[in-house]
PDB file of N, CA and C in Angstrom:
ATOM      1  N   UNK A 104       0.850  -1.171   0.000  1.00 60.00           N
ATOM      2  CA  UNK A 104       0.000   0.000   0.000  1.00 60.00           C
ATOM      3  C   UNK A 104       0.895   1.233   0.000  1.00 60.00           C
ATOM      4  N   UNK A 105       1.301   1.845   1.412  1.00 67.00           N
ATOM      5  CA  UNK A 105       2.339   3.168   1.083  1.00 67.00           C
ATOM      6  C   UNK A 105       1.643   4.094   0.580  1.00 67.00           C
ATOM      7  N   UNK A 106       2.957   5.094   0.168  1.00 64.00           N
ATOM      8  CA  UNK A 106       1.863   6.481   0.393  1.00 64.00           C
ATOM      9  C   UNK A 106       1.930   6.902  -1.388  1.00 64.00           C
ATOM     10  N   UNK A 107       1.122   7.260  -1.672  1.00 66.00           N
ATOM     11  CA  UNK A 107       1.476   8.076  -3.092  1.00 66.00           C
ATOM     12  C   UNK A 107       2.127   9.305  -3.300  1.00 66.00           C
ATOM     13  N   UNK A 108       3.236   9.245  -4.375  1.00 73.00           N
ATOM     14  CA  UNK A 108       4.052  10.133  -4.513  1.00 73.00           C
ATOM     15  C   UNK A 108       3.474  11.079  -5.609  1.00 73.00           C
ATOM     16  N   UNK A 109       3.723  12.692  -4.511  1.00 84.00           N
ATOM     17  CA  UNK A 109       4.502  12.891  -3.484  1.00 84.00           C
ATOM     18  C   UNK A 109       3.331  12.999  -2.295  1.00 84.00           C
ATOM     19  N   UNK A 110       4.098  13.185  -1.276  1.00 83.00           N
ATOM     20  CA  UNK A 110       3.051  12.962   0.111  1.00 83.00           C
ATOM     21  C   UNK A 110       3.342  14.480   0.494  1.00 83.00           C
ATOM     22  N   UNK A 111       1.806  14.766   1.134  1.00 89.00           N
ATOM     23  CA  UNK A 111       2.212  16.087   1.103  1.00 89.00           C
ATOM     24  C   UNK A 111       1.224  16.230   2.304  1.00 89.00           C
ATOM     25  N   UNK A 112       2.484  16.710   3.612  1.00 91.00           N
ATOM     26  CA  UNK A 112       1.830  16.695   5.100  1.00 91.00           C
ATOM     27  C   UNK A 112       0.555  17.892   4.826  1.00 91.00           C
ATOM     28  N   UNK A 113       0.431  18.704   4.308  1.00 94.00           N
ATOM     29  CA  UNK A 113      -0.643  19.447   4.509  1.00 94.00           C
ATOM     30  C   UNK A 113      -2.000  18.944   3.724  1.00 94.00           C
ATOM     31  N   UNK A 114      -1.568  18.108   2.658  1.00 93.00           N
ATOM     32  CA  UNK A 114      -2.816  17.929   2.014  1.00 93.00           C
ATOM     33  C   UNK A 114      -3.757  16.585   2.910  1.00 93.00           C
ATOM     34  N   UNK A 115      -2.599  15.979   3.838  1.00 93.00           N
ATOM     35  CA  UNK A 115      -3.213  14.802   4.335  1.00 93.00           C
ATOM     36  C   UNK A 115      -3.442  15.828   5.669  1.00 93.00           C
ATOM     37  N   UNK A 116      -3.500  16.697   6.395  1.00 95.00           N
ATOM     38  CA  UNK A 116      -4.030  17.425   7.221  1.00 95.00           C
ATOM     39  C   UNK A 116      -5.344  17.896   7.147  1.00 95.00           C
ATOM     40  N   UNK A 117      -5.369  18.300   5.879  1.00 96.00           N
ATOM     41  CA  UNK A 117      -6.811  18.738   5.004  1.00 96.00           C
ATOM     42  C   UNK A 117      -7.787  17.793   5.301  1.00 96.00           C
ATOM     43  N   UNK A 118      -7.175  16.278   4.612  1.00 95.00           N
ATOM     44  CA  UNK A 118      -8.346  15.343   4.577  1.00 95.00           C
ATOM     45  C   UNK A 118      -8.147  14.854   5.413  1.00 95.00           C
ATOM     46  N   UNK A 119      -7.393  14.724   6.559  1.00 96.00           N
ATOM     47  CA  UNK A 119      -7.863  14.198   8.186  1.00 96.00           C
ATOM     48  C   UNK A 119      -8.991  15.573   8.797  1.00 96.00           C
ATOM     49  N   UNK A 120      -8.650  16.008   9.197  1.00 96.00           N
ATOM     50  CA  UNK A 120      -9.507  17.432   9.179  1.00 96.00           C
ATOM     51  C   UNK A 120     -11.354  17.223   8.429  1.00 96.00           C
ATOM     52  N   UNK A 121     -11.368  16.957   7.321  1.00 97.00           N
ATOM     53  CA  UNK A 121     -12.332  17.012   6.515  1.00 97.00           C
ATOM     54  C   UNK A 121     -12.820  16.078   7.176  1.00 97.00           C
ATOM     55  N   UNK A 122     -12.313  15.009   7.274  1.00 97.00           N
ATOM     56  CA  UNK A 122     -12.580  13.697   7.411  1.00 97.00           C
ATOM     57  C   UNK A 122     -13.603  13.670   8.693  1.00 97.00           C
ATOM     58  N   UNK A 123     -12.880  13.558  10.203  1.00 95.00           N
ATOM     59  CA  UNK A 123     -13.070  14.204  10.827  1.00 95.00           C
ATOM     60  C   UNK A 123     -14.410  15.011  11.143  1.00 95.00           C
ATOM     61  N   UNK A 124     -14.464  16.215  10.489  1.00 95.00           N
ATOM     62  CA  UNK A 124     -15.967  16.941  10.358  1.00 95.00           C
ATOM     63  C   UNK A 124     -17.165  16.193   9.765  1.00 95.00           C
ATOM     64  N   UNK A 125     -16.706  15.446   8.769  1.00 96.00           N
ATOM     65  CA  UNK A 125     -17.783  14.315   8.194  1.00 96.00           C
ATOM     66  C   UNK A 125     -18.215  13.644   9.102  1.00 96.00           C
ATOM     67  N   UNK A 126     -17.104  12.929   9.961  1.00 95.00           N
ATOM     68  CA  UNK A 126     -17.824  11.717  11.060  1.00 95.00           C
ATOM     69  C   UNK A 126     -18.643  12.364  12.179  1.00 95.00           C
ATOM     70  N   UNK A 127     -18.093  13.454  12.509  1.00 94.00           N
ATOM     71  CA  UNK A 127     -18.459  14.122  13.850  1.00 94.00           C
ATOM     72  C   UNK A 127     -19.659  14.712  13.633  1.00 94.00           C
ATOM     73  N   UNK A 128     -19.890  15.479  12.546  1.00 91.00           N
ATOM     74  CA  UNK A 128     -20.863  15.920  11.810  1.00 91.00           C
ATOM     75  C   UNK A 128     -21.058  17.353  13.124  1.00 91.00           C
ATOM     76  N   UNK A 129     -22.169  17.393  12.746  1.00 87.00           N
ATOM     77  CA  UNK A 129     -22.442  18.405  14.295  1.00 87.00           C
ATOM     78  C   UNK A 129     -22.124  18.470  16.301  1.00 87.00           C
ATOM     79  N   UNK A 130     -22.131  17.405  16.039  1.00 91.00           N
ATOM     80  CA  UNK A 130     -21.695  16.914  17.606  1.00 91.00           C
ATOM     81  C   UNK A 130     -20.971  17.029  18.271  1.00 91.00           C
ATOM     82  N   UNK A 131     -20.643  16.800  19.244  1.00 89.00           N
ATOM     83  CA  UNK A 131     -19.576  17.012  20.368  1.00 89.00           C
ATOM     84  C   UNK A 131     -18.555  15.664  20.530  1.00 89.00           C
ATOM     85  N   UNK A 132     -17.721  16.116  21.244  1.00 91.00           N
ATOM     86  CA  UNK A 132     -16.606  14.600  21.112  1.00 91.00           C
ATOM     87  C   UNK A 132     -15.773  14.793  22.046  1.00 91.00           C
ATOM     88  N   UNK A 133     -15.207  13.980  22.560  1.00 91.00           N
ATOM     89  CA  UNK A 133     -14.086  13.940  24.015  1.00 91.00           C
ATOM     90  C   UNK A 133     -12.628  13.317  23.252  1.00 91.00           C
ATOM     91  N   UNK A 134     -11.813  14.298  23.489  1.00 89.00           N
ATOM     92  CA  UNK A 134     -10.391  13.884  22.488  1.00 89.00           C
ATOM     93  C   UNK A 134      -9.455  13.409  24.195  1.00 89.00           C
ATOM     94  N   UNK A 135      -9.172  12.361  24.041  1.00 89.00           N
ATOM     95  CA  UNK A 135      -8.168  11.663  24.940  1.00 89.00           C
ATOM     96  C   UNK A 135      -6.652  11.437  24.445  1.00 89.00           C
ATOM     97  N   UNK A 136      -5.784  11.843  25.230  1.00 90.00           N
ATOM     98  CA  UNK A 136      -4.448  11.581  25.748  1.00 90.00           C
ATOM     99  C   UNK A 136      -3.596  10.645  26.380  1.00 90.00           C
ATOM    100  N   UNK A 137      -2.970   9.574  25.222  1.00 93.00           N
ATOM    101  CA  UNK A 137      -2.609   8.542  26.150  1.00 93.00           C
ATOM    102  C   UNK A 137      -1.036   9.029  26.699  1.00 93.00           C
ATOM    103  N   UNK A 138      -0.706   9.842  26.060  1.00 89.00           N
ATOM    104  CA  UNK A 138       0.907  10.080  26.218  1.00 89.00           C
ATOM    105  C   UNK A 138       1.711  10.212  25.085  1.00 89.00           C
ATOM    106  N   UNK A 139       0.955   8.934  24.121  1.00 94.00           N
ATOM    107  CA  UNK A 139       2.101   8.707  23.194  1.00 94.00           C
ATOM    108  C   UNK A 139       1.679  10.080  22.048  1.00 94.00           C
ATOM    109  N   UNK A 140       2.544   9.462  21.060  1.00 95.00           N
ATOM    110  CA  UNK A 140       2.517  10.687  19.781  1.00 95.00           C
ATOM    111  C   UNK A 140       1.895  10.011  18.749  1.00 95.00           C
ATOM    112  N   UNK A 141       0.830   8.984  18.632  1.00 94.00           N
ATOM    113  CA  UNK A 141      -0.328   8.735  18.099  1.00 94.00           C
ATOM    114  C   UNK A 141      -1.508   9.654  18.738  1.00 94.00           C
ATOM    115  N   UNK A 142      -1.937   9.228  19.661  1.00 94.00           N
ATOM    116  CA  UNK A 142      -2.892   9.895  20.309  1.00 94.00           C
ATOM    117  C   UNK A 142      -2.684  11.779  20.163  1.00 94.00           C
ATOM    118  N   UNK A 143      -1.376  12.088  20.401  1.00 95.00           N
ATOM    119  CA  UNK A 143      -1.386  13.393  20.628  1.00 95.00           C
ATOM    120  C   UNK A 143      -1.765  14.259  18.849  1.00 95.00           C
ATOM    121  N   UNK A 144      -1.252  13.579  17.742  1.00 94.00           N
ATOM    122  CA  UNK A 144      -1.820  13.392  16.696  1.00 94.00           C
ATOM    123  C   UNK A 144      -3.092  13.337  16.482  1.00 94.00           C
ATOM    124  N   UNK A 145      -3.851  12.470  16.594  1.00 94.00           N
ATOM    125  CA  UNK A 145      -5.322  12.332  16.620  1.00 94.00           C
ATOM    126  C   UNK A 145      -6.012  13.452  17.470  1.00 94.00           C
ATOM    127  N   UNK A 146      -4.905  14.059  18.535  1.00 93.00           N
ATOM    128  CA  UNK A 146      -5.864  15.120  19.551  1.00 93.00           C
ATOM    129  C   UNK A 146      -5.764  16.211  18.694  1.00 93.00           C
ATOM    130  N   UNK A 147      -4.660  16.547  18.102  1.00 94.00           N
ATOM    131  CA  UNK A 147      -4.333  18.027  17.527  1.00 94.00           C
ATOM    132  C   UNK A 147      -5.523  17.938  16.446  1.00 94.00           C
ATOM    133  N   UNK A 148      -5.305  16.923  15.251  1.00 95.00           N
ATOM    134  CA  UNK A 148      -6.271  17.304  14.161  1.00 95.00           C
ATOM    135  C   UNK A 148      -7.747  17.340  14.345  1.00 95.00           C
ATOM    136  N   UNK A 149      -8.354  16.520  15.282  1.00 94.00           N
ATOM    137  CA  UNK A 149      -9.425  16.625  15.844  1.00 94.00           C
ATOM    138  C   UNK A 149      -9.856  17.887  16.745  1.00 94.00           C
ATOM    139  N   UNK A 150      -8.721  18.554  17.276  1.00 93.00           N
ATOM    140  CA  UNK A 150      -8.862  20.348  17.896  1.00 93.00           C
ATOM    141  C   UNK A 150      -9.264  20.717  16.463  1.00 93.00           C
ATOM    142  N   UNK A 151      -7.938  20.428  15.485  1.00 94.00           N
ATOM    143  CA  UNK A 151      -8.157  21.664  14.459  1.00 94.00           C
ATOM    144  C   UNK A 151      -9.404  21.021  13.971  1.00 94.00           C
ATOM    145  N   UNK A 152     -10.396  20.075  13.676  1.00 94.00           N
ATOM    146  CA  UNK A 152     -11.620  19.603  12.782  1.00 94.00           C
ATOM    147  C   UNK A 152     -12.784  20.289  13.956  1.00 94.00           C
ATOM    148  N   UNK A 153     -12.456  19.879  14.967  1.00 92.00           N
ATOM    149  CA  UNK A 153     -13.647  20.602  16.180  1.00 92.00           C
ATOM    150  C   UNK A 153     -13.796  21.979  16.043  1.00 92.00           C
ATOM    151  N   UNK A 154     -12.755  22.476  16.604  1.00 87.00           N
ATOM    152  CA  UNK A 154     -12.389  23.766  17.084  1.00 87.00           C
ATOM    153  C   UNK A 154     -12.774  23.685  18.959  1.00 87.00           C
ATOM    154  N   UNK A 155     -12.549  24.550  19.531  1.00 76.00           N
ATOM    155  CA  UNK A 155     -12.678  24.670  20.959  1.00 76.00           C
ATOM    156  C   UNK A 155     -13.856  24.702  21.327  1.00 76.00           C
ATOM    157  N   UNK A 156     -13.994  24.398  22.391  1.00 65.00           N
ATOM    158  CA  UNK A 156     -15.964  24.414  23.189  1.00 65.00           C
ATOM    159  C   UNK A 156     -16.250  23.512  22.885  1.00 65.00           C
TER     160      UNK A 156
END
């Protein structure tokens, strides 16, 4: 599988982001912290797809 060239960190930010707003749709969501730098990943783009509140 792998990534298609070229990989481009912002465009896959976009569609995590997008992504993200699709599933969540209107709703609210609880972003958890395990420590590692998966999770802290999944917390950031999910801030930036949420936004605060």
């Amino acid at each position: 599988m792998g990534c298609k060239m070229p990989f481009s960190p912002d465009k896959f930010i976009q569609n995590s982001v997008a992504e993200i707003k699709k599933t969540i749709g209107g709703e609210k969501a609880i972003i958890g912290l395990s420590g590692g730098v998966d999770s802290f990943t999944a917390a950031i783009l999910a801030s930036k797809a949420l936004g605060k509140g």
